[in-house]
Coordinates of C-alpha atoms in Angstrom, one line a residue:
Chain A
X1 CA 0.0 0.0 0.0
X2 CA 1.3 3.7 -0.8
X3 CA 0.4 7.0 1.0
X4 CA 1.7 10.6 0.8
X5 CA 4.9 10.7 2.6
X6 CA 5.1 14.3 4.4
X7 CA 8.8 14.6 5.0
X8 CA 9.8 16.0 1.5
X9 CA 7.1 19.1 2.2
X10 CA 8.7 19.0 5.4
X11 CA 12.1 19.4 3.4
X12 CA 10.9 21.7 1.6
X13 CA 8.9 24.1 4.2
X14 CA 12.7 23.9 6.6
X15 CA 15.2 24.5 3.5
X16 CA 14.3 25.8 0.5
X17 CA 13.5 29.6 -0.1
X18 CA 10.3 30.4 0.2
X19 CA 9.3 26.7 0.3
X20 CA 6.9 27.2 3.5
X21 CA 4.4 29.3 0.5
X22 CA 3.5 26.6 -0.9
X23 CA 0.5 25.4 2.1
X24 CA -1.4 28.2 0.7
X25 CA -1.7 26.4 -2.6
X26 CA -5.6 25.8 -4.1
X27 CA -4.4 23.9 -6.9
X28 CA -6.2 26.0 -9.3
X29 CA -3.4 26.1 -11.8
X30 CA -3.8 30.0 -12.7
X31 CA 0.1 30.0 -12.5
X32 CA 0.4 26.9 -15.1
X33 CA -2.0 29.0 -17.6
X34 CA 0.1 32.1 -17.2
X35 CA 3.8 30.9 -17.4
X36 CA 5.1 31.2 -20.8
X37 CA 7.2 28.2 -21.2
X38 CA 4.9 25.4 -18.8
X39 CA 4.2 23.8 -21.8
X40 CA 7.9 22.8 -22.1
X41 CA 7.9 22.2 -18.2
X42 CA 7.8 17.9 -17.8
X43 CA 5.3 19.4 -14.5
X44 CA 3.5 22.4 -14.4
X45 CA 4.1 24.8 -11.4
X46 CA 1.0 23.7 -9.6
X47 CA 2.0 20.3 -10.6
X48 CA 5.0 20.3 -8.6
X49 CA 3.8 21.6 -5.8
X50 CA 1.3 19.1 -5.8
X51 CA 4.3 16.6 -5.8
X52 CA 6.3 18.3 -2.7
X53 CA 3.1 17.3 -0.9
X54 CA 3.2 13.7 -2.3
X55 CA 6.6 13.2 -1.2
X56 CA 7.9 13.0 -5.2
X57 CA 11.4 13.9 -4.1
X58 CA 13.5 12.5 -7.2
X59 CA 10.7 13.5 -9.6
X60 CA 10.7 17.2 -8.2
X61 CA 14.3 18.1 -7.5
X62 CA 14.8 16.6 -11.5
X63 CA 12.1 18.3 -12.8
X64 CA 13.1 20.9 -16.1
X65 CA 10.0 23.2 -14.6
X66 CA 12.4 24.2 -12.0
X67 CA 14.9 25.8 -13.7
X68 CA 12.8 27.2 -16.9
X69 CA 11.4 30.1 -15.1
X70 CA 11.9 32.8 -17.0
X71 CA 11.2 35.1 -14.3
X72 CA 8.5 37.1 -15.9
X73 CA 6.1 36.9 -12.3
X74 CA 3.4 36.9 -14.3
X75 CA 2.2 33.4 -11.8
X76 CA 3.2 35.8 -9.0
X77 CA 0.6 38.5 -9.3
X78 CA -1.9 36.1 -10.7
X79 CA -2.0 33.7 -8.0
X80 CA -5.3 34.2 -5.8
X81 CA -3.5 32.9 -2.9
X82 CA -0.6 35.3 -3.1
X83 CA 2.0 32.8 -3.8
X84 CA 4.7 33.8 -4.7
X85 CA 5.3 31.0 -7.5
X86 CA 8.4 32.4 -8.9
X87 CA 10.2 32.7 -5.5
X88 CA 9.4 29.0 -4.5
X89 CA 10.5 28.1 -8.2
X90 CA 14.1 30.1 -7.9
X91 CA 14.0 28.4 -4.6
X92 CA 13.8 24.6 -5.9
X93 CA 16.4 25.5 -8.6
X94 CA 19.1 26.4 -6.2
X95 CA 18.3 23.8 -3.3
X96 CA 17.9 20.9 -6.0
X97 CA 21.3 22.0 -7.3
X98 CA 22.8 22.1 -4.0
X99 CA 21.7 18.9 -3.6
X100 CA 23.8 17.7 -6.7
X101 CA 20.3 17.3 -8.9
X102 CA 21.3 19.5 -12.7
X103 CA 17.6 19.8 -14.4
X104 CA 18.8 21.6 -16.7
X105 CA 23.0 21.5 -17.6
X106 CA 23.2 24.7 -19.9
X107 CA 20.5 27.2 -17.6
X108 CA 22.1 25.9 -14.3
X109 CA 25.7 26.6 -15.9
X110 CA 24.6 29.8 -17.3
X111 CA 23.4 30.8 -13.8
X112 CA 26.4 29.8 -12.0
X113 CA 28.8 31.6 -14.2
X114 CA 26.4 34.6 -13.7
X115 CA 27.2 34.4 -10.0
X116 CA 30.2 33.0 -9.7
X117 CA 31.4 36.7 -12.2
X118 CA 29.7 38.6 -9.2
X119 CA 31.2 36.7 -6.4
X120 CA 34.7 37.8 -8.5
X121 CA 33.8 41.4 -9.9
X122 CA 31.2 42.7 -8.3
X123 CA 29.8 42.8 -11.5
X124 CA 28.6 41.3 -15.1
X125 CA 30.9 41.8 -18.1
X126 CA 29.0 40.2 -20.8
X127 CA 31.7 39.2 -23.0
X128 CA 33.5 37.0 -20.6
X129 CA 30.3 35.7 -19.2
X130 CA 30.0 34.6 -22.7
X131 CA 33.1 33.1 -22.8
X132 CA 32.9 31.0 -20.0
X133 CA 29.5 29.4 -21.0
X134 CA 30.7 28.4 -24.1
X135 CA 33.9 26.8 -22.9
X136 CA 31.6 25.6 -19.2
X137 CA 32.2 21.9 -21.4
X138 CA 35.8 22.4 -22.0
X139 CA 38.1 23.2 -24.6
X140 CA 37.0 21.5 -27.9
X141 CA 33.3 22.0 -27.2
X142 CA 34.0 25.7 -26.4
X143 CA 35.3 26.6 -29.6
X144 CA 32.2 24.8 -31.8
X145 CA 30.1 27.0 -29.1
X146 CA 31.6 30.5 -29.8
X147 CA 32.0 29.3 -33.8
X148 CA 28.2 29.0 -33.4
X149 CA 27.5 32.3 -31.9
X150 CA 30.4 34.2 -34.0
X151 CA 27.9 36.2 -35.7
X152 CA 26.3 37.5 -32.8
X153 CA 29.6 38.6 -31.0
X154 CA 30.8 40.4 -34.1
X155 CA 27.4 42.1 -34.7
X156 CA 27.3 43.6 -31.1
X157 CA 31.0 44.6 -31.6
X158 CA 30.4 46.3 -35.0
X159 CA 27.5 48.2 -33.2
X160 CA 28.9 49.4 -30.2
X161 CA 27.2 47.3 -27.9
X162 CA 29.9 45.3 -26.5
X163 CA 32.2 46.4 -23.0
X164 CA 36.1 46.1 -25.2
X165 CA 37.6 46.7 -21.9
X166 CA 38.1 43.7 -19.6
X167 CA 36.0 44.9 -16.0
X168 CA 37.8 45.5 -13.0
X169 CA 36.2 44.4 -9.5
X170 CA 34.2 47.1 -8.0
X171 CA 36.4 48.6 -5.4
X172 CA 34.6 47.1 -2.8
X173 CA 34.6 43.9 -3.8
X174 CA 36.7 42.1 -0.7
X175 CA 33.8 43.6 1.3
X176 CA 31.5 42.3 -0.9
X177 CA 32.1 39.0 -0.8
X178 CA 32.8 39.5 3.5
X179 CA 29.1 40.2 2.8
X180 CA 28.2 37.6 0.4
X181 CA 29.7 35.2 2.6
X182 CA 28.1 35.6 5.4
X183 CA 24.6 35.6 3.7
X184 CA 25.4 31.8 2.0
X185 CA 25.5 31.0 5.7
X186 CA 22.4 32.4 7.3
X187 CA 20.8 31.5 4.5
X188 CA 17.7 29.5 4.5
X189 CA 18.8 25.8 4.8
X190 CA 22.6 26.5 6.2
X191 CA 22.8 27.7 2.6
X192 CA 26.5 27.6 1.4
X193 CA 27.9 28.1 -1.9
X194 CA 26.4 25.6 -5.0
Chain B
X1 CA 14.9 66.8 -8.9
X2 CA 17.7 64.9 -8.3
X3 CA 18.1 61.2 -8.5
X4 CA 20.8 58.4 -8.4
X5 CA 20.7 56.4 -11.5
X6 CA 21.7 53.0 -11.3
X7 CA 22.3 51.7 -15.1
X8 CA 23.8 48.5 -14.5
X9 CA 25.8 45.7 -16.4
X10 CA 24.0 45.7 -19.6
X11 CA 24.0 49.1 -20.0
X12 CA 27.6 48.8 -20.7
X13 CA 27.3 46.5 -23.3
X14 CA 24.5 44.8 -25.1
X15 CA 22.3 47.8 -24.0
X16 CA 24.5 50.8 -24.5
X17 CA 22.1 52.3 -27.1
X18 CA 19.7 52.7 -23.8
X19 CA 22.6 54.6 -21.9
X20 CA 23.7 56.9 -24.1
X21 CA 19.8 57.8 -25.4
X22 CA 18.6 58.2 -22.2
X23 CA 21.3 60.9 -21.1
X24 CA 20.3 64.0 -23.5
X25 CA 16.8 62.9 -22.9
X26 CA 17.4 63.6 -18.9
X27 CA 19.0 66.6 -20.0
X28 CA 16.3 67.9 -22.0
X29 CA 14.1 67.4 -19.5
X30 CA 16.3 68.8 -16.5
X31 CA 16.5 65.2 -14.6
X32 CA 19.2 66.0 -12.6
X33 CA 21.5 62.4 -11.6
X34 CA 24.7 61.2 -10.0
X35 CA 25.7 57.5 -10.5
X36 CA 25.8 55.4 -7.0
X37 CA 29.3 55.2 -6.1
X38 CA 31.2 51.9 -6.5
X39 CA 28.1 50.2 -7.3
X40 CA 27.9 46.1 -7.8
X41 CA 25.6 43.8 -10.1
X42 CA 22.0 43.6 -9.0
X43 CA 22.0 39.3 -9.6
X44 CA 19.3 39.8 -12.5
X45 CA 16.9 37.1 -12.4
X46 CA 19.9 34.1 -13.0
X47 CA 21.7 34.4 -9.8
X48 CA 19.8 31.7 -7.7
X49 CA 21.1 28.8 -9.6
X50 CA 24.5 30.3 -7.8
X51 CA 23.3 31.8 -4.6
X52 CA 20.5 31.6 -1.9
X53 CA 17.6 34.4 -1.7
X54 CA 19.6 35.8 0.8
X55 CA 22.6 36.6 -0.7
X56 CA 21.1 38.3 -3.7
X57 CA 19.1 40.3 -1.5
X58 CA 22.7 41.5 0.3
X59 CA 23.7 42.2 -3.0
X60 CA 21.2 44.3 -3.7
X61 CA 21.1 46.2 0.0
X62 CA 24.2 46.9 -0.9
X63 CA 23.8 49.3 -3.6
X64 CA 21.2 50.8 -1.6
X65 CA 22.7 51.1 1.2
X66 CA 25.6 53.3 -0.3
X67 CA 22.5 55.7 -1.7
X68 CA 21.4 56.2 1.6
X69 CA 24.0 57.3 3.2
X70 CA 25.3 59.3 0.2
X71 CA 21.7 61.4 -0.2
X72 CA 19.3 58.9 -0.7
X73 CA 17.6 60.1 -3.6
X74 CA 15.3 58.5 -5.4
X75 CA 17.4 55.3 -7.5
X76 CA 16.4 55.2 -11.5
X77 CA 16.7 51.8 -12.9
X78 CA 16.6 51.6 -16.4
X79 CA 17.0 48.3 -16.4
X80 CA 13.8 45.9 -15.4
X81 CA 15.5 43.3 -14.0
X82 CA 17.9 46.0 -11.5
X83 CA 14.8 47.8 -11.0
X84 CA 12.2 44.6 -9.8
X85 CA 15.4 43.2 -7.8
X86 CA 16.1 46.3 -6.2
X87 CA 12.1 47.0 -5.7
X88 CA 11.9 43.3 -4.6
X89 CA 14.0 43.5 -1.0
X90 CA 12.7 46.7 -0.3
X91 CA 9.1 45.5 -0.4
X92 CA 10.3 42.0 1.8
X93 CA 11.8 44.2 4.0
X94 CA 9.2 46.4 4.8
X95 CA 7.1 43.4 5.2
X96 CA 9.3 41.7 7.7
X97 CA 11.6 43.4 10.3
X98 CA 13.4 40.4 10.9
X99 CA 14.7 40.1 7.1
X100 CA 16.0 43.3 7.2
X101 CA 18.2 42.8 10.4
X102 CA 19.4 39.5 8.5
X103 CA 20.3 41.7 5.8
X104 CA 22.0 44.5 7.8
X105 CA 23.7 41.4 9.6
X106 CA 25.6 40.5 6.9
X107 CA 26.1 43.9 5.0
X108 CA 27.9 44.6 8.8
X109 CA 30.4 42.4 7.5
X110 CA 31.5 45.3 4.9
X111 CA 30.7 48.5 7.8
X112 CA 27.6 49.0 5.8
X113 CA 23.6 49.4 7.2
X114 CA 20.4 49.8 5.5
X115 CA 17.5 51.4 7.1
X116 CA 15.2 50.9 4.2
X117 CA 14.5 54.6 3.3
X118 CA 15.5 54.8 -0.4
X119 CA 12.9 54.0 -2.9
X120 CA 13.5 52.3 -6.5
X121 CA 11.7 53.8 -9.5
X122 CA 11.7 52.6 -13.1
X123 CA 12.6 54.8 -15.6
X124 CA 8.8 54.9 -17.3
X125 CA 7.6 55.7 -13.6
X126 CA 9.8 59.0 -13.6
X127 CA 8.8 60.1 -17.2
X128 CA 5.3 59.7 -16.3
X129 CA 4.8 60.5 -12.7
X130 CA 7.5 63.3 -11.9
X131 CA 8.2 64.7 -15.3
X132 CA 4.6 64.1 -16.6
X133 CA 3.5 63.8 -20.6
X134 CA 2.9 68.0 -20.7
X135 CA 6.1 68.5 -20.3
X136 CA 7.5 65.7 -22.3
X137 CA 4.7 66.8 -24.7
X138 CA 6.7 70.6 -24.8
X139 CA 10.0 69.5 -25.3
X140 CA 8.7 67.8 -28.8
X141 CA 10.4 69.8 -31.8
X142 CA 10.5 66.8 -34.2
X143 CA 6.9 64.6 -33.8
X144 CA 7.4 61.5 -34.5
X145 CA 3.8 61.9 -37.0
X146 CA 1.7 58.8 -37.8
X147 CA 4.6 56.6 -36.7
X148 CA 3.4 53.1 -35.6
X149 CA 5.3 52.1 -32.3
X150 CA 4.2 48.9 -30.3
X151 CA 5.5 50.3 -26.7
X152 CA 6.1 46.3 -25.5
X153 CA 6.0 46.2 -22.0
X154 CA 7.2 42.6 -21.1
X155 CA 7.7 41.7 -17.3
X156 CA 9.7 43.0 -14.9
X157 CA 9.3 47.1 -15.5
X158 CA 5.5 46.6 -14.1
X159 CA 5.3 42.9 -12.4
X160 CA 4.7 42.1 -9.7
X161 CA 4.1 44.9 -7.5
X162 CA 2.5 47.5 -10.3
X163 CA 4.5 50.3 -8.2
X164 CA 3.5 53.1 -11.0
X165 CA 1.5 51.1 -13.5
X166 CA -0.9 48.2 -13.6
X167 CA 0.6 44.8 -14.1
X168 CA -2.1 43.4 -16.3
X169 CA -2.9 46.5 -18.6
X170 CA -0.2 48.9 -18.0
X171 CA -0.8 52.4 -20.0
X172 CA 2.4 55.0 -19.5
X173 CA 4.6 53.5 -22.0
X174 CA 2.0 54.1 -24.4
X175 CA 1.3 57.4 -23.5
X176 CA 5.0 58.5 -23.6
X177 CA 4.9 57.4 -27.2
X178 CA 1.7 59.4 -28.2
X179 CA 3.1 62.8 -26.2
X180 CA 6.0 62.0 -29.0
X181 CA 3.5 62.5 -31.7
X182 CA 3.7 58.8 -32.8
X183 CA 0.9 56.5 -32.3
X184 CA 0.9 53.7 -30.0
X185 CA -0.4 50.4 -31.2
X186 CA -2.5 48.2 -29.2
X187 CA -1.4 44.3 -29.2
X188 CA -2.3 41.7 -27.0
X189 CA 0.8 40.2 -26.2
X190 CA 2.7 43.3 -24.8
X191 CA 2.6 41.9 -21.9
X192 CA 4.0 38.4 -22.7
X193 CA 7.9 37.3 -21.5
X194 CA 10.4 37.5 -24.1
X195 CA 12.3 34.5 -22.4
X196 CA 14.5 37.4 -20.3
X197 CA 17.7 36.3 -18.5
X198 CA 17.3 32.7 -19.6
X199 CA 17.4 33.1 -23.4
X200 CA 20.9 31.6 -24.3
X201 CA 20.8 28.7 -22.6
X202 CA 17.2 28.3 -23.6
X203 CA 17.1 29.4 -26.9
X204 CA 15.2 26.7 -28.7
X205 CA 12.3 27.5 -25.9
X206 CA 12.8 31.5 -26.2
X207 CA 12.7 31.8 -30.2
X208 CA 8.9 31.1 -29.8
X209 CA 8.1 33.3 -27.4
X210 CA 9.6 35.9 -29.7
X211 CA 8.2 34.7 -32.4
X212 CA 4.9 35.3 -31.0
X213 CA 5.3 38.4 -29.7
X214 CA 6.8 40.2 -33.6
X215 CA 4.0 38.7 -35.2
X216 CA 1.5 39.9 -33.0
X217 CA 3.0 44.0 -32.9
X218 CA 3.4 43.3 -36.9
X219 CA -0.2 42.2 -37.3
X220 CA -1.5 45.3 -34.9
X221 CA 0.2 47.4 -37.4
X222 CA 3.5 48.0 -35.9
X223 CA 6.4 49.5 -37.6
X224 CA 8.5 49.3 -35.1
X225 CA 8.7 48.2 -31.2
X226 CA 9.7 50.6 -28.6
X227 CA 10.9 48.9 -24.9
X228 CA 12.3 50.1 -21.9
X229 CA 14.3 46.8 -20.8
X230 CA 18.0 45.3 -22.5
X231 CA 16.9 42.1 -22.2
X232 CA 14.2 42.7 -24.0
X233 CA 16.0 44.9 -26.7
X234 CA 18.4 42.0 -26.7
X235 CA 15.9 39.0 -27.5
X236 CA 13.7 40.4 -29.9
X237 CA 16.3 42.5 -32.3
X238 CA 19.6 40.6 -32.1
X239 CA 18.1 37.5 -32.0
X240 CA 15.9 38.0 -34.4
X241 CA 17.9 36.6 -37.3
X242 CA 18.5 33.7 -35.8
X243 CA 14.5 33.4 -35.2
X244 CA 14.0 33.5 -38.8
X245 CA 16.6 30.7 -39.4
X246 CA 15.4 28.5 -37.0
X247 CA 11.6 29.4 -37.4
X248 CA 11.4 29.9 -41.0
X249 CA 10.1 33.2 -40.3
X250 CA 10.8 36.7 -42.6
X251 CA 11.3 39.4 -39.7
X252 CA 13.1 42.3 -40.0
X253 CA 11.4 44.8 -37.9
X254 CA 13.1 47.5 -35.8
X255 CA 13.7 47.6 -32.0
X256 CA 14.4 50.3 -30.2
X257 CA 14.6 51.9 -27.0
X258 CA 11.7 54.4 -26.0
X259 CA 14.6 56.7 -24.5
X260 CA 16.2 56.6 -28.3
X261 CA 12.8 57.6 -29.9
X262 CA 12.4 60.5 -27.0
X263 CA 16.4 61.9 -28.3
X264 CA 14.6 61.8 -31.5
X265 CA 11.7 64.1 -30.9
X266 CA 13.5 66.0 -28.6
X267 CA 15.7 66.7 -31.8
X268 CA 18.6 65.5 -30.3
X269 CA 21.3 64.1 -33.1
X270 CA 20.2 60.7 -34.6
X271 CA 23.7 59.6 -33.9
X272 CA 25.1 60.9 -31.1
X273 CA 21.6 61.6 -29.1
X274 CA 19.5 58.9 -30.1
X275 CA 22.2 56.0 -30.9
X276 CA 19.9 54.7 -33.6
X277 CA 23.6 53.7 -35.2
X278 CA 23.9 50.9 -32.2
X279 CA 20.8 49.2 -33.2
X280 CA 21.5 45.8 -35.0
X281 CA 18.2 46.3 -37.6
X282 CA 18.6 49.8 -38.9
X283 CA 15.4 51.9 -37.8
X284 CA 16.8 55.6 -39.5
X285 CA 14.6 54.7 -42.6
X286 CA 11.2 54.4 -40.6
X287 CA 12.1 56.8 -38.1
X288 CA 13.0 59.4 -40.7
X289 CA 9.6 58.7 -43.0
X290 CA 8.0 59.9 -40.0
X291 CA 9.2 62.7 -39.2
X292 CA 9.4 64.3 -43.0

């Protein structure tokens, strides 16, 4: 015999970002009607948290819905129940990760890359961002990725809408990650770095 | 009125023809700014696949905590995704005491403390609230007659928390375009997500949503789309080639930046005002039609 197994929401309520949201959940799937890419999620948003409550750890924390949010909160002010869908997605995406789950390689390296330039900079330099996507899968694969995008790069270039120098880290930026640091530990979970 | 403006990352690079438009357009309309000194990245709407809520709400107390204590103007964000992150832990603050003393925890770290007093404002919020479409409206010298601009919203610059406009049927961009003299279409999906921060790694996903959104501003009419946001600049004109290729489709319609189309009017150099030269599909032609 089966039944619902309550420790994943449990999981879920004690570690993941916003994850406690979720218990005001109808299940009236106004969220899954307003995200732009749920029909290329394997589980809708309301679907998945539909599956925290049935305990579908591996099914949830390998889901693609979890890291194809594009951000665009329109589930956030739609949601009668002010849930804020987004927030618990984000959430998901960075506690499956942690947890050594990659739903999606490319968006989860994208993302890390993202961070990991702050964590060094302080800021985005979009050309070296770029760059380390594209060679994320090493060397050979790196060079059939920026072949692929040449065009792009040389466009922006030709139109003035790429940074030619290399960026500097903010002047700040030992403080910064003092900061940074100590908010990956009091984060939500015990938190820590992916 | 003075105000810190906080352009960001992109405005650097992909977005530079926002920058350098929306300068003489501040100008023109005496918007008086300093940049926030030493400022850092805002995380965009990518950063949790690196870093916990937390962290990327530190990031973003940082930058305002350096406003406060350096005059605490009012903080323009051109960009939608700096503006609704920004926005985002000022509203979760507000809401809970205890998150901002977690906050000012670890911005201790680096001697710094926010007391939540500076508020966030998207660009579109300034031009229509504190400038206002009369005076916009004066400064026209070159209407921009009978053109046919789709003012796209997209997501972040109103969603979620509708500070200025409303999140389901926002009007000010549209406004803004018809104080320029130019007429602002009406299409259904101005409100749909262009794919934002996850576009390269999802392009296969993003072309449709694209797709979708060109075809329905061409069917309204549109010549060419105005926006307020470099990612959406980004994914709908410099992408677009690649849409066609992958899609089949024949698109080859102008994006530009409302700030570019306001340098215009305002009869600010095409070049060096309005930056129409940065701009990957060439919108001189249709811009110029319009104003002969």
């Amino acid at each position: 015999m089966t039944s619902y197994d309550p420790s994943f929401a449990q999981e879920v309520f004690e570690n993941v970002d916003y994850g406690e949201e979720i218990r005001m959940c109808m299940q009236c799937g106004v969220c899954a009607a307003s995200c732009p890419l749920s029909m290329r999620m394997d589980y809708s948003p309301r679907k998945i948290f539909l599956m925290i409550r049935a305990g579908k750890r591996e099914e949830v924390l390998s889901s693609n819905a979890i890291m194809l949010c594009t951000s665009c909160y329109s589930c956030k002010v739609r949601c009668p129940r002010g849930v804020p869908v987004i927030d618990v997605m984000h959430g998901l995406a960075n506690y499956a990760l942690r947890q050594g789950y990659v739903p999606r390689k490319k968006t989860a390296i994208f993302g890390q890359e993202f961070w990991n330039q702050i964590y060094r900079l302080g800021r985005i330099d979009e050309k070296d961002l770029s760059r380390r996507y594209f060679f994320a899968d090493g060397f050979t694969q790196g060079i059939k990725n920026s072949l692929e995008m040449a065009d792009m790069g040389i466009t922006m270039f030709l139109h003035k809408r790429m940074k030619l120098l290399p960026e500097r880290p903010i002047k700040g930026i030992k403080d910064l990650r003092k900061m940074l640091d100590k908010a990956a530990q009091m984060g939500k979970g015990g938190g820590g770095a992916v | 009125m003075k105000y810190f403006l906080y352009w960001g990352c992109s405005l650097e690079g992909s977005g530079a023809n926002f920058l350098v438009s929306l300068k003489p357009v501040f100008e023109t309309l005496g918007v008086e700014w300093e940049e926030i000194k030493d400022w850092n990245c805002c995380g965009a709407s990518i950063s949790y696949a690196g870093a916990n809520d937390l962290a990327i709400k530190v990031l973003n107390a940082r930058n305002l905590a350096i406003a406060e204590m350096s005059g605490g103007y009012d903080i323009i964000a051109p960009c939608s995704s700096c503006y609704i992150q920004m926005v985002k832990v000022n509203h979760e603050i507000q809401e809970d005491p205890e998150l901002l003393a977690k906050v000012n925890e670890a911005l201790s770290e680096g001697g710094l403390k926010y007391n939540g007093g500076v508020k966030v404002r998207h660009v579109l919020d300034v031009l229509y609230h504190d400038i206002g479409v009369e005076k916009i409206k004066e400064k026209v010298v070159k209407p921009l007659k009978g053109l046919k601009v789709a003012g796209y919203v997209g997501c972040q610059s109103v969603r979620p928390y509708g500070e200025y406009d409303s999140v389901e049927r926002p009007v000010s961009h549209d406004i803004v375009i018809e104080a320029l003299g130019a007429e602002a279409v009406e299409f259904p999906k101005k409100m749909r997500c262009c794919g934002s921060g996850i576009f390269l790694p999802e392009m296969e996903y993003c072309f449709h949503l694209v797709k979708d959104i060109l075809e329905d501003a061409l069917n309204h009419g549109a010549q060419l789309i105005s926006t307020v946001c470099p990612m959406c600049a980004m994914n709908l004109e410099v992408y677009q080639s690649r849409i066609n290729k992958a899609l089949g489709t024949n698109f080859d319609v102008p994006i530009v930046y409302l700030t570019q189309l306001m340098a215009v009017a305002f009869g600010g150099d095409l070049k060096h005002d309005a930056a129409l030269h940065y701009n990957v599909i060439p919108p001189e032609q249709i811009i110029q039609s319009a104003l002969e």
